Coordinates of C-alpha atoms in Angstrom, one line a residue:
M282 CA 15.5 -11.7 -50.2
T283 CA 14.7 -9.3 -53.1
T284 CA 12.1 -9.1 -56.0
P285 CA 12.9 -7.7 -59.4
T286 CA 11.2 -4.3 -60.6
R287 CA 10.2 -3.1 -64.2
T288 CA 13.7 -1.6 -64.5
G289 CA 15.4 -4.7 -63.2
A290 CA 16.6 -3.2 -59.9
P291 CA 15.9 -5.5 -57.0
L292 CA 13.7 -4.2 -54.1
P293 CA 14.1 -5.6 -50.5
L294 CA 11.0 -7.4 -49.2
R295 CA 9.4 -5.9 -46.1
P296 CA 9.2 -8.2 -43.1
D297 CA 5.8 -9.9 -42.5
P298 CA 4.4 -8.3 -39.2
A299 CA 2.3 -11.4 -38.6
R300 CA 5.3 -13.6 -38.7
G301 CA 7.2 -11.3 -36.3
L302 CA 4.2 -11.4 -33.9
L303 CA 4.0 -15.1 -34.1
L304 CA 7.7 -15.5 -33.4
A305 CA 7.5 -13.1 -30.4
R306 CA 4.6 -15.0 -28.9
A307 CA 6.4 -18.4 -29.5
L308 CA 9.4 -17.0 -27.7
T309 CA 7.3 -15.7 -24.7
G310 CA 5.4 -18.9 -24.5
A311 CA 8.6 -21.0 -24.7
G312 CA 10.2 -19.0 -22.0
A313 CA 7.2 -19.2 -19.6
A314 CA 7.0 -23.0 -20.2
L315 CA 10.8 -23.3 -19.4
A316 CA 10.3 -21.3 -16.2
F317 CA 7.3 -23.3 -15.2
V318 CA 9.3 -26.6 -15.7
S319 CA 12.2 -25.3 -13.8
T320 CA 10.1 -25.0 -10.7
L321 CA 9.6 -28.8 -10.8
L322 CA 13.3 -29.4 -10.6
A323 CA 15.9 -28.6 -7.9
W324 CA 17.5 -25.4 -8.0
T325 CA 20.4 -26.2 -5.6
W326 CA 21.8 -29.3 -3.8
T327 CA 22.0 -28.0 -0.3
A328 CA 19.3 -26.8 2.2
D329 CA 21.4 -24.0 3.6
F330 CA 19.6 -21.4 1.5
P331 CA 16.3 -20.2 3.0
G332 CA 13.4 -22.3 1.6
N333 CA 13.8 -25.9 0.5
L334 CA 15.0 -25.5 -3.1
T335 CA 16.4 -29.1 -3.3
L336 CA 13.3 -31.1 -3.9
A337 CA 12.0 -32.3 -7.3
L338 CA 8.4 -31.9 -8.3
Y339 CA 7.7 -29.9 -5.1
P340 CA 8.1 -26.0 -5.7
A341 CA 8.9 -24.3 -2.4
G342 CA 10.3 -20.8 -1.3
L343 CA 11.3 -18.5 -4.2
Q344 CA 10.3 -21.3 -6.7
L345 CA 6.7 -20.4 -6.0
L346 CA 7.3 -16.9 -7.1
T347 CA 8.6 -18.1 -10.5
L348 CA 5.7 -20.5 -10.8
A349 CA 3.1 -17.9 -10.2
A350 CA 4.7 -15.4 -12.6
S351 CA 5.1 -18.0 -15.2
L352 CA 1.4 -19.0 -15.1
L353 CA 0.5 -15.3 -15.2
T354 CA 2.6 -14.8 -18.2
A355 CA 0.9 -17.7 -19.8
A356 CA -2.5 -16.4 -19.1
F357 CA -1.7 -12.9 -20.4
L358 CA -0.2 -14.5 -23.6
L359 CA -3.3 -16.5 -24.3
A360 CA -5.6 -13.6 -23.6
S361 CA -3.4 -11.5 -26.2
A362 CA -4.1 -14.4 -28.8
H363 CA -7.8 -13.9 -28.2
V364 CA -8.3 -17.4 -26.7
P365 CA -12.0 -17.8 -25.9
G366 CA -12.7 -17.3 -22.1
L367 CA -9.4 -15.4 -21.3
R368 CA -10.0 -12.1 -23.0
W369 CA -11.6 -10.7 -19.9
L370 CA -8.1 -10.8 -18.4
T371 CA -6.8 -7.8 -20.5
P372 CA -9.6 -5.2 -20.9
G373 CA -6.9 -2.5 -21.1
G374 CA -4.3 -4.1 -23.1
A375 CA -2.4 -7.4 -23.3
H376 CA 1.3 -6.7 -24.4
S377 CA 2.1 -4.1 -21.9
P378 CA 1.0 -6.4 -18.9
L379 CA 3.1 -9.2 -20.6
L380 CA 6.2 -7.0 -20.6
L381 CA 5.8 -6.1 -16.9
I382 CA 5.2 -9.6 -15.6
A383 CA 8.1 -10.9 -17.6
L384 CA 10.3 -8.3 -16.1
G385 CA 9.1 -9.3 -12.6
N386 CA 9.6 -12.9 -13.2
L387 CA 13.2 -12.0 -14.5
A388 CA 13.9 -9.8 -11.5
A389 CA 12.8 -12.3 -8.9
T390 CA 14.5 -15.3 -10.5
W391 CA 17.7 -13.7 -11.2
Y392 CA 17.9 -12.2 -7.9
T393 CA 17.3 -15.7 -6.4
A394 CA 20.3 -16.9 -8.6
A395 CA 22.5 -14.0 -7.3
A396 CA 21.5 -14.7 -3.6
L397 CA 22.2 -18.4 -4.1
A398 CA 25.7 -17.7 -5.5
V399 CA 26.6 -15.2 -2.8
D400 CA 25.2 -17.3 0.2
L401 CA 26.4 -20.6 -0.8
G402 CA 29.6 -19.6 -2.5
G403 CA 29.5 -19.6 -6.2
L404 CA 27.8 -20.8 -9.3
V405 CA 28.8 -24.4 -8.6
N406 CA 25.9 -24.7 -6.2
Y407 CA 23.4 -24.5 -9.1
E408 CA 21.3 -27.4 -10.1
P409 CA 19.9 -27.7 -13.7
G410 CA 16.6 -26.3 -12.6
M411 CA 18.2 -23.0 -11.8
W412 CA 19.9 -22.8 -15.2
L413 CA 16.6 -23.6 -16.9
A414 CA 14.8 -21.0 -14.7
L415 CA 17.4 -18.3 -15.9
A416 CA 17.2 -19.2 -19.5
G417 CA 13.4 -19.3 -19.3
T418 CA 12.8 -16.0 -17.9
L419 CA 15.3 -14.3 -20.2
L420 CA 13.7 -15.9 -23.2
A421 CA 10.2 -14.8 -22.1
L422 CA 11.4 -11.3 -21.6
L423 CA 13.0 -11.1 -25.2
G424 CA 9.8 -12.4 -26.6
T425 CA 7.7 -9.7 -25.0
L426 CA 10.0 -7.0 -26.2
G427 CA 9.2 -8.1 -29.7
L428 CA 5.5 -7.7 -29.3
P429 CA 3.8 -4.5 -30.7
A430 CA 2.7 -1.7 -28.2
D431 CA -0.9 -1.8 -27.2
T432 CA -1.3 1.9 -28.5
P433 CA 0.5 3.9 -31.1
P434 CA 3.9 5.6 -30.0
P435 CA 3.6 9.2 -28.7
H436 CA 5.3 10.5 -32.0
P437 CA 4.9 9.0 -35.2
A438 CA 8.5 9.8 -36.4
Q439 CA 9.9 7.9 -33.5
P440 CA 9.6 4.0 -33.8
A441 CA 8.5 2.0 -30.8
G442 CA 11.8 0.3 -29.9
P443 CA 12.3 -1.9 -26.8
W444 CA 13.0 1.1 -24.5
R445 CA 10.0 3.0 -25.7
R446 CA 7.9 -0.2 -25.0
L447 CA 9.2 -0.4 -21.6
R448 CA 8.4 3.3 -20.9
H449 CA 5.0 2.9 -22.3
A450 CA 4.4 -0.1 -20.2
L451 CA 5.0 1.8 -17.1
K452 CA 2.6 4.6 -18.0
A453 CA -1.1 4.6 -16.8
P454 CA -3.4 2.1 -18.6
E455 CA -6.2 2.8 -20.8
P456 CA -8.7 0.2 -20.1
G457 CA -11.5 -0.3 -22.5
Q458 CA -15.2 -0.6 -21.7
A459 CA -15.9 -3.6 -19.5
A460 CA -18.6 -6.0 -20.6
P461 CA -21.7 -5.9 -18.4
L462 CA -22.0 -8.6 -15.8
P463 CA -24.9 -9.8 -13.6
G464 CA -25.0 -8.3 -10.2
W465 CA -24.3 -11.7 -8.5
A466 CA -21.2 -12.1 -10.6
E467 CA -19.9 -8.7 -9.7
I468 CA -20.4 -9.5 -6.0
L469 CA -18.5 -12.8 -6.5
L470 CA -15.6 -11.0 -8.2
I471 CA -15.3 -8.5 -5.3
C472 CA -15.4 -11.3 -2.8
A473 CA -12.7 -13.2 -4.9
A474 CA -10.5 -10.2 -5.0
C475 CA -10.7 -9.7 -1.2
A476 CA -9.8 -13.3 -0.8
L477 CA -6.9 -12.9 -3.1
G478 CA -5.6 -9.9 -1.3
L479 CA -5.8 -11.8 2.0
Y480 CA -3.8 -14.7 0.6
V481 CA -1.2 -12.3 -0.8
F482 CA -0.8 -10.4 2.5
A483 CA -0.6 -13.5 4.5
Y484 CA 2.0 -15.1 2.2
G485 CA 4.0 -11.8 2.3
I486 CA 3.9 -11.6 6.0
E487 CA 4.8 -15.2 6.6
T488 CA 7.7 -15.1 4.0
E489 CA 11.1 -15.7 5.6
D490 CA 13.2 -12.5 6.2
G491 CA 16.1 -11.8 3.9
P492 CA 16.1 -13.1 0.1
P493 CA 12.7 -14.7 0.2
F494 CA 11.0 -11.5 1.3
I495 CA 13.1 -9.4 -1.2
G496 CA 12.2 -11.7 -4.1
F497 CA 8.4 -11.4 -3.1
L498 CA 8.8 -7.5 -3.1
L499 CA 10.4 -7.5 -6.6
L500 CA 7.7 -9.7 -8.1
A501 CA 5.0 -7.7 -6.5
A502 CA 6.5 -4.4 -7.7
F503 CA 6.0 -5.5 -11.3
A504 CA 2.9 -7.7 -10.9
F505 CA 0.6 -5.0 -9.4
P506 CA 1.4 -2.5 -12.1
A507 CA 0.9 -5.3 -14.7
L508 CA -2.6 -5.9 -13.3
G509 CA -3.2 -2.1 -13.6
K510 CA -2.0 -2.0 -17.2
A511 CA -4.2 -4.8 -18.0
G512 CA -7.2 -2.9 -16.8
L513 CA -8.1 -5.4 -14.1
T514 CA -7.6 -2.9 -11.1
H515 CA -9.7 -0.2 -13.0
R516 CA -12.5 -2.7 -13.5
L517 CA -12.3 -3.8 -9.9
S518 CA -12.5 -0.1 -8.8
R519 CA -15.7 0.3 -10.8
L520 CA -17.2 -2.6 -9.4
A521 CA -16.3 -1.6 -5.9
G522 CA -17.8 1.8 -6.6
A523 CA -21.0 0.2 -7.7
H524 CA -21.2 -2.1 -4.6
R525 CA -19.4 0.0 -1.9
N526 CA -21.2 -1.7 1.1
V527 CA -20.5 -5.2 -0.3
T528 CA -16.9 -4.2 -0.9
L529 CA -16.4 -2.9 2.6
G530 CA -18.1 -6.0 4.1
A531 CA -16.0 -8.4 2.1
A532 CA -12.8 -6.6 3.1
F533 CA -13.7 -6.6 6.7
V534 CA -14.4 -10.3 6.6
A535 CA -11.1 -11.1 4.9
A536 CA -9.3 -9.1 7.5
L537 CA -11.2 -10.9 10.1
L538 CA -10.0 -14.2 8.9
F539 CA -6.3 -13.2 8.9
P540 CA -5.4 -14.6 12.2
V541 CA -6.8 -18.1 11.1
T542 CA -4.2 -18.1 8.3
Q543 CA -1.3 -17.6 10.7
S544 CA 0.5 -20.3 12.6
N545 CA 2.9 -17.9 14.4
E546 CA 2.0 -15.3 16.9
A547 CA 5.0 -13.1 15.8
Y548 CA 3.3 -12.4 12.4
T549 CA 0.1 -11.6 14.0
N550 CA 1.9 -9.2 16.2
I551 CA 3.3 -7.4 13.0
A552 CA -0.4 -7.3 11.8
V553 CA -1.5 -5.6 15.0
S554 CA 1.2 -2.9 14.7
V555 CA 0.2 -2.4 11.0
L556 CA -3.4 -1.9 12.0
I557 CA -2.6 0.6 14.7
F558 CA -0.4 2.7 12.5
A559 CA -2.6 2.4 9.5
T560 CA -5.6 3.6 11.6
V561 CA -3.6 6.6 12.9
A562 CA -2.5 7.3 9.3
L563 CA -6.1 7.3 8.1
G564 CA -6.7 9.9 10.8
L565 CA -3.9 12.0 9.6
N566 CA -5.3 11.6 6.0
M567 CA -8.4 13.3 7.2
V568 CA -6.3 16.4 8.3
V569 CA -3.8 16.3 5.4
G570 CA -5.7 14.6 2.5
L571 CA -9.1 16.3 3.0
A572 CA -8.6 19.5 4.7
G573 CA -5.1 20.2 3.3
I574 CA -3.5 20.9 6.9
L575 CA 0.2 19.9 6.9
D576 CA 0.5 18.5 10.5
L577 CA 4.2 17.6 11.2
G578 CA 3.4 16.7 14.9
Y579 CA 0.5 14.4 14.6
V580 CA 2.2 11.6 16.5
A581 CA 1.9 13.7 19.7
F582 CA -1.9 13.0 19.7
L583 CA -1.2 9.3 19.5
G584 CA 1.1 9.8 22.5
V585 CA -1.7 11.7 24.4
G586 CA -4.0 8.7 24.1
A587 CA -1.3 6.2 25.0
Y588 CA -0.2 8.2 28.0
T589 CA -3.7 8.8 29.2
A590 CA -4.5 5.1 29.0
A591 CA -1.4 4.2 30.9
L592 CA -2.3 6.5 33.7
V593 CA -5.9 5.2 34.1
S594 CA -5.5 1.6 33.2
G595 CA -4.1 0.4 36.6
A596 CA -0.3 0.4 35.8
P597 CA 1.6 -0.2 39.1
T598 CA 3.9 2.8 38.2
S599 CA 1.1 5.1 37.4
S600 CA 1.1 8.4 39.4
L601 CA -2.7 8.6 39.4
G602 CA -3.4 5.1 40.7
L603 CA -6.6 4.7 38.7
H604 CA -8.0 1.6 37.0
V605 CA -11.0 2.4 35.0
P606 CA -12.7 -0.1 32.5
F607 CA -11.4 -0.1 28.9
W608 CA -14.4 1.7 27.3
A609 CA -13.9 4.5 29.8
A610 CA -10.1 4.6 29.1
V611 CA -10.8 5.0 25.4
L612 CA -13.3 7.8 25.9
I613 CA -10.9 9.6 28.3
G614 CA -7.9 9.1 26.0
A615 CA -10.1 10.3 22.9
A616 CA -11.3 13.3 24.9
V617 CA -8.0 14.4 26.2
A618 CA -6.6 14.2 22.6
L619 CA -9.6 16.3 21.5
V620 CA -8.9 18.9 24.0
F621 CA -5.1 19.1 23.1
G622 CA -6.3 19.3 19.3
L623 CA -8.5 22.2 20.2
I624 CA -5.8 24.0 22.3
I625 CA -3.2 23.6 19.6
G626 CA -5.5 24.3 16.7
F627 CA -7.3 27.2 17.9
P628 CA -4.3 29.7 17.8
S629 CA -2.3 27.8 15.1
L630 CA -4.9 27.2 12.3
R631 CA -5.0 30.9 11.5
L632 CA -1.5 30.4 10.0
H633 CA -1.0 29.0 6.6
G634 CA 1.6 26.9 4.6
D635 CA 5.0 26.5 6.1
Y636 CA 4.1 28.6 9.2
L637 CA 1.4 26.1 10.2
A638 CA 3.7 23.1 9.5
I639 CA 6.4 24.7 11.8
V640 CA 3.9 25.2 14.6
T641 CA 2.6 21.6 14.5
L642 CA 6.2 20.5 14.4
G643 CA 6.9 22.4 17.4
F644 CA 3.9 21.0 19.3
G645 CA 5.2 17.5 18.6
E646 CA 8.5 18.2 20.1
I647 CA 7.1 20.1 23.0
F648 CA 5.0 17.1 23.9
R649 CA 7.9 14.8 23.9
I650 CA 10.1 17.0 25.9
S651 CA 7.3 17.7 28.4
V652 CA 6.6 14.0 29.1
Q653 CA 10.3 13.4 29.4
N654 CA 10.7 16.1 32.1
L655 CA 7.6 15.2 34.1
D656 CA 9.7 12.7 36.2
G657 CA 9.7 14.3 39.7
D658 CA 13.1 16.1 39.3
S659 CA 12.7 18.4 36.4
G660 CA 8.9 18.8 37.0
P661 CA 5.9 16.9 38.7
D662 CA 6.1 13.1 38.8
V663 CA 3.3 12.2 36.3
T664 CA 4.7 10.4 33.3
G665 CA 7.8 8.6 34.8
G666 CA 10.1 10.8 32.6
P667 CA 12.6 9.0 30.3
N668 CA 11.6 5.6 31.8
G669 CA 7.9 6.1 30.9
I670 CA 5.2 3.9 32.4
P671 CA 5.9 0.3 32.2
N672 CA 3.9 -2.9 33.1
I673 CA 0.7 -1.8 31.7
P674 CA -1.9 -4.6 32.3
D675 CA -3.6 -6.4 29.6
L676 CA -7.1 -5.3 28.6
E677 CA -10.2 -7.2 30.0
I678 CA -13.4 -6.5 28.2
F679 CA -16.7 -8.0 29.7
G680 CA -14.5 -10.5 31.6
F681 CA -12.6 -11.4 28.5
N682 CA -8.9 -11.0 29.1
L683 CA -7.0 -10.2 25.9
G684 CA -3.8 -11.4 27.3
D685 CA -5.0 -15.0 27.6
E686 CA -5.6 -17.7 25.0
H687 CA -9.1 -18.4 24.1
T688 CA -10.6 -21.2 22.0
L689 CA -13.7 -20.6 19.7
L690 CA -15.0 -22.9 17.2
G691 CA -11.8 -25.0 17.3
F692 CA -9.6 -21.9 16.8
T693 CA -7.2 -20.9 19.5
S694 CA -6.5 -17.1 19.5
G695 CA -3.5 -15.9 21.3
R696 CA -2.7 -12.5 22.8
F697 CA -1.9 -10.6 19.5
A698 CA -4.8 -12.3 17.8
N699 CA -7.1 -10.9 20.4
Y700 CA -5.7 -7.4 20.1
Y701 CA -5.8 -7.8 16.3
L702 CA -9.6 -8.4 16.4
L703 CA -10.1 -5.4 18.7
M704 CA -7.8 -3.1 16.5
L705 CA -9.9 -4.3 13.5
L706 CA -13.0 -3.0 15.1
F707 CA -11.3 0.3 15.8
T708 CA -10.2 0.4 12.1
A709 CA -13.8 -0.2 10.9
V710 CA -14.9 2.8 13.1
V711 CA -12.3 5.1 11.6
V712 CA -13.0 4.1 8.1
T713 CA -16.7 4.6 8.7
V714 CA -16.0 8.2 10.1
F715 CA -13.7 9.0 7.2
R716 CA -16.2 7.8 4.6
R717 CA -19.0 9.7 6.2
A718 CA -17.1 12.8 6.5
D719 CA -15.7 12.6 3.0
N720 CA -19.2 12.3 1.4
S721 CA -20.9 15.0 3.6
R722 CA -21.2 18.7 3.2
I723 CA -18.4 19.1 5.6
G724 CA -16.1 16.9 3.5
R725 CA -16.9 18.9 0.4
A726 CA -16.1 22.0 2.2
W727 CA -12.7 20.6 3.4
L728 CA -11.8 19.7 -0.1
A729 CA -12.7 23.3 -1.3
I730 CA -10.5 24.7 1.5
R731 CA -7.6 22.4 0.3
E732 CA -7.9 23.3 -3.3
D733 CA -8.2 27.1 -2.8
E734 CA -9.0 28.4 0.6
T735 CA -9.5 31.9 -0.7
A736 CA -12.1 30.9 -3.1
A737 CA -13.9 28.8 -0.4
R738 CA -13.9 31.8 1.9
A739 CA -15.5 33.8 -1.1
M740 CA -18.2 31.2 -1.4
G741 CA -19.1 31.6 2.3
V742 CA -17.2 28.7 3.8
N743 CA -16.2 29.2 7.4
A744 CA -12.6 28.0 6.8
F745 CA -11.3 28.4 10.3
R746 CA -14.1 26.6 12.0
L747 CA -13.9 23.6 9.5
K748 CA -10.2 23.3 9.7
L749 CA -10.5 23.3 13.5
M750 CA -13.1 20.6 13.3
A751 CA -10.8 18.5 11.0
F752 CA -7.8 19.0 13.4
A753 CA -9.8 18.0 16.4
L754 CA -11.5 15.1 14.8
G755 CA -8.0 13.8 13.6
A756 CA -6.5 14.2 17.1
T757 CA -9.5 12.3 18.6
L758 CA -9.0 9.3 16.3
A759 CA -5.2 9.3 17.0
G760 CA -5.9 9.3 20.8
M761 CA -8.4 6.5 20.5
A762 CA -5.7 4.4 18.6
G763 CA -3.1 5.3 21.3
T764 CA -5.2 3.8 24.1
V765 CA -4.8 0.3 22.4
L766 CA -1.1 0.9 21.5
A767 CA -0.3 1.4 25.1
H768 CA -1.7 -2.0 26.1
V769 CA -0.3 -3.8 23.2
E770 CA 3.3 -2.7 24.0
Y771 CA 3.0 -3.0 27.7
S772 CA 4.5 0.5 28.1
V773 CA 4.9 4.1 27.0
N774 CA 8.0 6.3 26.8
P775 CA 9.0 9.5 25.2
E776 CA 11.4 8.1 22.6
S777 CA 8.5 6.5 20.6
Y778 CA 7.0 9.9 19.7
K779 CA 9.7 11.8 17.8
F780 CA 9.4 13.5 14.5
V781 CA 11.8 11.2 12.6
H782 CA 12.9 7.9 14.1
T783 CA 14.2 4.6 12.6
A784 CA 11.1 2.8 14.0
P785 CA 7.4 3.9 14.0
P786 CA 5.4 5.6 15.4
N787 CA 6.8 9.0 14.3
S788 CA 5.2 11.9 12.5
A789 CA 7.4 11.4 9.4
F790 CA 6.4 7.8 9.1
L791 CA 2.7 8.7 9.3
L792 CA 3.0 11.4 6.7
I793 CA 5.1 9.2 4.4
A794 CA 2.3 6.5 4.7
V795 CA -0.4 9.0 3.6
I796 CA 1.6 10.3 0.7
L797 CA 2.7 7.0 -0.4
G798 CA -0.7 5.4 -0.2
G799 CA -2.5 8.2 -1.8
M800 CA -4.0 11.4 0.0
G801 CA -7.8 11.6 0.3
T802 CA -8.4 7.9 -0.1
V803 CA -9.6 5.2 2.2
S804 CA -7.3 2.4 1.2
G805 CA -4.3 4.4 0.3
P806 CA -3.1 5.2 3.9
L807 CA -3.8 1.6 5.0
I808 CA -1.7 0.2 2.2
G809 CA 1.0 2.8 2.7
A810 CA 1.3 2.2 6.5
A811 CA 1.3 -1.6 5.9
L812 CA 4.2 -1.4 3.3
L813 CA 6.3 1.1 5.5
Y814 CA 6.0 -1.1 8.6
L815 CA 6.1 -4.5 7.0
I816 CA 9.1 -4.0 5.0
P817 CA 11.5 -2.7 7.7
A818 CA 10.2 -5.4 10.1
K819 CA 11.1 -8.2 7.5
L820 CA 14.4 -6.6 6.5
Q821 CA 16.2 -6.0 9.7
F822 CA 19.6 -6.1 8.1
M823 CA 18.7 -2.8 6.3
A824 CA 17.8 -0.8 9.5
D825 CA 20.8 1.4 9.2
Y826 CA 19.8 2.5 5.9
Q827 CA 16.0 2.7 6.4
L828 CA 15.7 6.5 6.3
L829 CA 17.8 6.7 3.2
L830 CA 15.7 4.1 1.3
F831 CA 12.6 6.0 2.5
G832 CA 14.0 9.1 1.0
I833 CA 14.9 7.5 -2.3
A834 CA 11.5 5.9 -2.4
L835 CA 9.8 9.3 -2.0
V836 CA 11.8 10.9 -4.6
L837 CA 11.0 8.1 -7.1
L838 CA 7.3 8.3 -6.1
M839 CA 7.1 12.0 -6.6
R840 CA 8.7 11.7 -10.0
F841 CA 6.8 8.8 -11.4
R842 CA 3.5 8.7 -9.5
P843 CA 3.0 11.8 -7.6
E844 CA -0.7 11.0 -6.7
G845 CA 0.2 7.9 -4.7
L846 CA -0.2 4.2 -5.0
I847 CA -4.0 4.5 -4.7
A848 CA -5.1 7.8 -6.3
D849 CA -8.5 9.3 -6.4
R850 CA -9.8 10.8 -9.6
R851 CA -9.0 14.5 -8.5
K852 CA -5.4 13.7 -7.9
Q853 CA -5.0 11.8 -11.1
L854 CA -6.4 14.7 -13.2
E855 CA -4.3 17.1 -11.3
F856 CA -0.9 15.5 -11.8
H857 CA -1.2 14.1 -15.2
E858 CA -1.9 15.6 -18.6
T859 CA -5.5 15.4 -19.8
G860 CA -4.6 14.6 -23.3
R861 CA -2.3 15.4 -26.3
P862 CA -2.0 18.9 -27.6
Q863 CA -4.9 19.8 -29.8
A864 CA -5.0 22.0 -32.8
P865 CA -6.8 25.4 -32.3
G866 CA -10.5 24.9 -32.3
A867 CA -10.3 21.2 -32.0
P868 CA -12.4 19.5 -29.3
A869 CA -10.3 18.5 -26.1
T870 CA -9.2 14.9 -25.8
P871 CA -10.6 13.3 -22.7
A872 CA -8.2 12.1 -20.0
P873 CA -7.5 8.5 -20.0
A874 CA -8.8 6.3 -17.2
G875 CA -6.0 5.5 -14.8
P876 CA -5.5 2.7 -12.4
G877 CA -7.0 4.4 -9.4
P878 CA -10.6 4.3 -8.4
G879 CA -13.3 5.8 -10.6
P880 CA -15.5 8.6 -9.6
D881 CA -18.3 8.0 -7.1
P882 CA -21.5 6.5 -8.7
G883 CA -23.5 9.5 -7.6
E884 CA -21.0 12.2 -8.8
T885 CA -21.9 13.8 -12.1
E886 CA -19.8 16.2 -14.2
A887 CA -20.7 19.9 -13.9
P888 CA -22.0 21.4 -17.1
Q889 CA -19.6 23.8 -18.9
R890 CA -20.9 27.3 -19.6

């Protein structure tokens, strides 16, 4: 369409941006509506596929993921249109979260369609609901690609096309200022977030192995970045920083209620193992994340605690023949691990960098080989050699046998639920120790040593003594967790304490959990250990490729998010640019706020001189 000029030459009319925006929103809304309606219809005619996808008006299995993603897409779309009451959903931007959640919905739904075709033998097994879901998710994604970016493109000469929109959506968010809320409302939001986290974790751990769990992972991989891009995680971290004690209390209560949500002891068993390895990873985080000591043999301290508990807890094959109460076994296991930490740390912590890592790696292998040879043939009969120490009895605390079922307030807790509650108490202790150490003068000295040991020594910090303290404290926490691990698994054997193994515990697994979750944070190692244990446990058919997949995940993580999933403020400023290049003499641009937790409420910026 053209319009005449003074000279008579026609000029093309420019497209109306408002009309294009309205069309993109209409496509996105129509796609979300179609995807939602598809979950009310049957996706296939046979029940051979995991999850019952044959019922109408009754979403189940992977249909629930498409349903949730469609509702979230609609909510973000309405928030982007400034609908009253929903603008709080997108304090950091609305269009980028829409793009990410539409991608997640497309990935989960189209993966379901592919799995259906492969498992059942072709596209003929599709019902109309499946075709409607494919069309709806594709239409929603095309609509979000037509929405403008939340911020201008990095270079004005390059237009913000679909690929640049996608790259921008995967970057860190720039949340705006949150509107002030009353104190009670902030506490309610924290409690609601903890309840939602409990529901998502319980749903993920109960999801059937194979395609249902892979679909859950695909949606979660896009949904959580979408929440971060919208600014919700940043706002929640601000609230958590303002109400730290309330946040920790709400998280503890949510974790305490986890066994109530489970109807199968097998899933509770997975949760117990997750808690054990998450606690050990948090202890390693104190060594690596705070003090900067690269310990490649940390799993040996877990083995020291486990073997000590097996020797003194009344196992029939124990060479000592002792049976002490549990509290005494915990203290003995922690004390023996502390002694080993001092013995190994005193000569080795005078080394630095790669040399220290090699020494700790050697200690881990020496421990494994030693307990393997203490079998009565190659050495004294202490650890049972390759067979280990089996038949470790269940714990009994104040007459309460953790191996028996118990009923309290109408809820029946089995063996693994009992150990889960016990391990939750240990995790709370380790979290408390970590927080106290991090916020103390010793914690600040550890951070100074980690950043620059030479500068810390010049400021009067006794680096060797503080590094030895961190090493010994980390060993003590690992030994304490090992005492519970021995009773949960009924036995201990040397094969469980290698540097690299296809199944945890091993030193590589613990180190990856710390790096993946985020070094120097409380929740980072907990989340990293949960992901690294839960994913292999639910995807047994990928066991042969587990180490390969871990390696690929680490490469991608180091490339796109080197600070980890849950990053503290220091790491975020260290690994990302603080702003765009400025002209000479221009004031520096402040760093954008990322999705990680904000600074401590009591922390202030140092004045520049």
